[in-house]
Amino acid sequence: MMYQDLERIVMTKDQIQEVVAKMGKEITEDYKGKELLVVGVLNGGVYITVDLSREIKLPIIMDFVGASSYGDTVVSGDLRMTKTPSIDPKGKDVLIVEDILDSGRTLKKMMEYYQELGANSVKLCVLLDKPDAHKVDVQADYVGANVGNEFIVGYGLDYAQKYRNLADIGVLKREIYE
Ligand code: IMP
Ligand code: MG
């Protein structure tokens, strides 16, 4: 149904589950005794945020924010948001969770914004990182896997809002978007 649009699979459902569990374990160790606020980035980050949260064996609290270049709420600098925070991060240890780190522009601004709101610490967790695509100086603290500069879909990652619900992650055939 959707798999015919993929050139190849880069990460299977089982592999995703494995790296998410591994990151959850690390985060559990690192945040023992802290007040962890997990912030998922809409819409793509929903899948990893939900799965990761169940692998963190701590009494965390969760929020979701929406960032986008066409969001109508300008919160700070030129960061536009389609959904602003519902939970005040003041004094909390914030972990921003997103599907993929690409240019890094949005995520860097998002981290700075949480710092401005008075978070005690701000870290970033991404399922996938495209190290060759970074356009600003940003680094994720927890990375599931690195990928090349290819356009991928699935497990939250979309093309024109589609393919998010694919259980596996794959490279989209060029003919689909060219
Ligand atoms: P950036 O790091 O600020 O450029 O923003 C990263 C966002 O770009 C991600 O949250 C995705 O929504 C989107 N993105 C980047 N690379 C891909 C891809 O390969 N497939 C689908 N979406 C992508
Ligand atoms: Mg996204």
GROMACS .gro file of C-alpha atoms and ligand atoms in nm:
model
  202
    1MET     CA    1   0.000   0.000   0.000
    2MET     CA    2   0.266   0.256   0.103
    3TYR     CA    3   0.569   0.028   0.084
    4GLN     CA    4   0.567   0.032  -0.295
    5ASP     CA    5   0.669   0.400  -0.275
    6LEU     CA    6   0.989   0.312  -0.090
    7GLU     CA    7   1.323   0.250  -0.255
    8ARG     CA    8   1.458   0.064   0.045
    9ILE     CA    9   1.409   0.027   0.418
   10VAL     CA   10   1.669   0.200   0.635
   11MET     CA   11   1.533   0.096   0.974
   12THR     CA   12   1.283  -0.174   1.054
   13LYS     CA   13   1.018  -0.160   1.323
   14ASP     CA   14   1.228  -0.397   1.538
   15GLN     CA   15   1.544  -0.191   1.495
   16ILE     CA   16   1.353   0.125   1.590
   17GLN     CA   17   1.219  -0.045   1.901
   18GLU     CA   18   1.569  -0.157   1.994
   19VAL     CA   19   1.733   0.187   1.967
   20VAL     CA   20   1.442   0.358   2.143
   21ALA     CA   21   1.473   0.110   2.432
   22LYS     CA   22   1.848   0.175   2.448
   23MET     CA   23   1.800   0.553   2.462
   24GLY     CA   24   1.529   0.511   2.726
   25LYS     CA   25   1.769   0.314   2.943
   26GLU     CA   26   2.039   0.580   2.911
   27ILE     CA   27   1.793   0.859   2.988
   28THR     CA   28   1.664   0.666   3.292
   29GLU     CA   29   2.020   0.650   3.425
   30ASP     CA   30   2.101   1.013   3.348
   31TYR     CA   31   1.787   1.167   3.499
   32LYS     CA   32   1.758   0.971   3.825
   33GLY     CA   33   1.638   1.205   4.100
   34LYS     CA   34   1.569   1.489   3.858
   35GLU     CA   35   1.244   1.652   3.750
   36LEU     CA   36   1.228   1.542   3.389
   37LEU     CA   37   0.993   1.716   3.149
   38VAL     CA   38   0.980   1.534   2.815
   39VAL     CA   39   0.876   1.767   2.532
   40GLY     CA   40   0.771   1.605   2.206
   41VAL     CA   41   0.776   1.810   1.888
   42LEU     CA   42   0.459   1.785   1.679
   43ASN     CA   43   0.375   1.625   1.447
   44GLY     CA   44   0.659   1.393   1.352
   45GLY     CA   45   0.801   1.356   1.702
   46VAL     CA   46   0.484   1.203   1.842
   47TYR     CA   47   0.579   0.845   1.758
   48ILE     CA   48   0.922   0.845   1.921
   49THR     CA   49   0.804   1.056   2.216
   50VAL     CA   50   0.527   0.813   2.306
   51ASP     CA   51   0.744   0.503   2.261
   52LEU     CA   52   1.046   0.655   2.438
   53SER     CA   53   0.839   0.771   2.735
   54ARG     CA   54   0.747   0.412   2.813
   55GLU     CA   55   1.115   0.315   2.815
   56ILE     CA   56   1.201   0.583   3.071
   57LYS     CA   57   1.147   0.424   3.411
   58LEU     CA   58   1.108   0.750   3.601
   59PRO     CA   59   0.806   0.963   3.706
   60ILE     CA   60   0.834   1.202   3.411
   61ILE     CA   61   0.586   1.462   3.294
   62MET     CA   62   0.517   1.523   2.925
   63ASP     CA   63   0.420   1.807   2.697
   64PHE     CA   64   0.398   1.863   2.323
   65VAL     CA   65   0.491   2.170   2.124
   66GLY     CA   66   0.454   2.253   1.758
   67ALA     CA   67   0.720   2.439   1.568
   68SER     CA   68   0.702   2.531   1.205
   69SER     CA   69   0.810   2.797   0.963
   70TYR     CA   70   0.445   2.877   0.895
   71GLY     CA   71   0.323   2.870   1.256
   72ASP     CA   72   0.125   3.179   1.348
   73THR     CA   73   0.255   3.239   1.700
   74VAL     CA   74   0.596   3.403   1.712
   75VAL     CA   75   0.735   3.331   2.057
   76SER     CA   76   1.096   3.441   2.056
   77GLY     CA   77   1.327   3.568   1.788
   78ASP     CA   78   1.189   3.410   1.475
   79LEU     CA   79   1.071   3.085   1.628
   80ARG     CA   80   0.715   3.026   1.513
   81MET     CA   81   0.492   2.787   1.700
   82THR     CA   82   0.173   2.609   1.607
   83LYS     CA   83   0.141   2.492   1.968
   84THR     CA   84   0.308   2.669   2.258
   85PRO     CA   85   0.409   2.488   2.581
   86SER     CA   86   0.129   2.382   2.818
   87ILE     CA   87   0.369   2.305   3.103
   88ASP     CA   88   0.593   2.571   3.256
   89PRO     CA   89   0.951   2.437   3.229
   90LYS     CA   90   1.091   2.669   3.499
   91GLY     CA   91   1.338   2.476   3.713
   92LYS     CA   92   1.275   2.150   3.529
   93ASP     CA   93   1.516   1.935   3.332
   94VAL     CA   94   1.382   1.945   2.980
   95LEU     CA   95   1.438   1.680   2.717
   96ILE     CA   96   1.318   1.780   2.370
   97VAL     CA   97   1.231   1.480   2.155
   98GLU     CA   98   1.210   1.491   1.777
   99ASP     CA   99   1.209   1.244   1.490
  100ILE     CA  100   1.509   1.379   1.300
  101LEU     CA  101   1.781   1.643   1.326
  102ASP     CA  102   1.833   1.791   0.982
  103SER     CA  103   1.945   2.155   0.937
  104GLY     CA  104   1.901   2.197   1.312
  105ARG     CA  105   1.755   2.547   1.278
  106THR     CA  106   1.424   2.480   1.447
  107LEU     CA  107   1.559   2.256   1.718
  108LYS     CA  108   1.835   2.497   1.811
  109LYS     CA  109   1.582   2.778   1.849
  110MET     CA  110   1.353   2.550   2.046
  111MET     CA  111   1.633   2.463   2.289
  112GLU     CA  112   1.718   2.832   2.334
  113TYR     CA  113   1.352   2.912   2.393
  114TYR     CA  114   1.325   2.656   2.674
  115GLN     CA  115   1.641   2.795   2.826
  116GLU     CA  116   1.487   3.144   2.817
  117LEU     CA  117   1.176   3.009   2.991
  118GLY     CA  118   1.396   2.914   3.286
  119ALA     CA  119   1.453   2.542   3.239
  120ASN     CA  120   1.721   2.401   3.467
  121SER     CA  121   1.872   2.212   3.173
  122VAL     CA  122   1.778   2.148   2.811
  123LYS     CA  123   1.884   1.841   2.617
  124LEU     CA  124   1.787   1.697   2.282
  125CYS     CA  125   1.695   1.343   2.183
  126VAL     CA  126   1.638   1.244   1.820
  127LEU     CA  127   1.574   0.908   1.663
  128LEU     CA  128   1.777   1.003   1.357
  129ASP     CA  129   2.052   1.252   1.284
  130LYS     CA  130   2.169   1.377   0.944
  131PRO     CA  131   2.514   1.506   1.049
  132ASP     CA  132   2.598   1.623   0.697
  133ALA     CA  133   2.285   1.840   0.681
  134HIS     CA  134   2.342   2.059   0.989
  135LYS     CA  135   2.332   2.430   0.903
  136VAL     CA  136   2.377   2.561   1.255
  137ASP     CA  137   2.588   2.450   1.548
  138VAL     CA  138   2.362   2.200   1.720
  139GLN     CA  139   2.419   1.855   1.863
  140ALA     CA  140   2.178   1.600   1.998
  141ASP     CA  141   2.255   1.446   2.335
  142TYR     CA  142   2.082   1.118   2.248
  143VAL     CA  143   2.083   0.988   1.890
  144GLY     CA  144   1.924   0.662   1.777
  145ALA     CA  145   2.115   0.640   1.449
  146ASN     CA  146   2.285   0.852   1.186
  147VAL     CA  147   2.150   0.865   0.832
  148GLY     CA  148   2.280   1.012   0.509
  149ASN     CA  149   2.136   1.305   0.319
  150GLU     CA  150   1.840   1.114   0.175
  151PHE     CA  151   1.472   1.185   0.208
  152ILE     CA  152   1.316   0.930   0.437
  153VAL     CA  153   0.964   0.863   0.561
  154GLY     CA  154   0.789   0.655   0.824
  155TYR     CA  155   0.760   0.640   1.204
  156GLY     CA  156   0.651   1.005   1.215
  157LEU     CA  157   0.852   1.128   0.918
  158ASP     CA  158   0.629   1.253   0.640
  159TYR     CA  159   0.622   1.359   0.282
  160ALA     CA  160   0.337   1.609   0.229
  161GLN     CA  161   0.192   1.485   0.562
  162LYS     CA  162   0.174   1.127   0.440
  163TYR     CA  163   0.365   0.809   0.537
  164ARG     CA  164   0.393   0.905   0.906
  165ASN     CA  165   0.211   0.589   1.008
  166LEU     CA  166   0.451   0.350   0.832
  167ALA     CA  167   0.593   0.124   1.102
  168ASP     CA  168   0.935   0.105   0.932
  169ILE     CA  169   1.151   0.389   0.800
  170GLY     CA  170   1.255   0.395   0.436
  171VAL     CA  171   1.393   0.608   0.155
  172LEU     CA  172   1.116   0.750  -0.059
  173LYS     CA  173   1.144   0.681  -0.432
  174ARG     CA  174   1.253   0.994  -0.618
  175GLU     CA  175   0.966   0.964  -0.865
  176ILE     CA  176   0.722   1.031  -0.580
  177TYR     CA  177   0.847   1.383  -0.514
  178GLU     CA  178   1.015   1.485  -0.839
  179IMP     P1  179   1.551   2.112   1.106
  179IMP     O1  180   1.653   2.022   1.174
  179IMP     O2  181   1.524   2.238   1.178
  179IMP     O3  182   1.585   2.133   0.959
  179IMP     O4  183   1.411   2.041   1.106
  179IMP     C1  184   1.400   1.904   1.101
  179IMP     C2  185   1.262   1.873   1.048
  179IMP     O5  186   1.266   1.859   0.906
  179IMP     C3  187   1.215   1.738   1.100
  179IMP     O6  188   1.138   1.752   1.215
  179IMP     C4  189   1.133   1.686   0.986
  179IMP     O7  190   1.000   1.729   1.000
  179IMP     C5  191   1.190   1.749   0.864
  179IMP     N1  192   1.278   1.655   0.791
  179IMP     C6  193   1.411   1.662   0.776
  179IMP     N2  194   1.459   1.560   0.704
  179IMP     C7  195   1.353   1.484   0.670
  179IMP     C8  196   1.337   1.362   0.595
  179IMP     O8  197   1.432   1.300   0.545
  179IMP     N3  198   1.209   1.317   0.581
  179IMP     C9  199   1.103   1.380   0.637
  179IMP     N4  200   1.112   1.493   0.709
  179IMP    C10  201   1.236   1.545   0.725
  180MG      MG  202   0.899   1.735   1.217
   0.00000   0.00000   0.00000
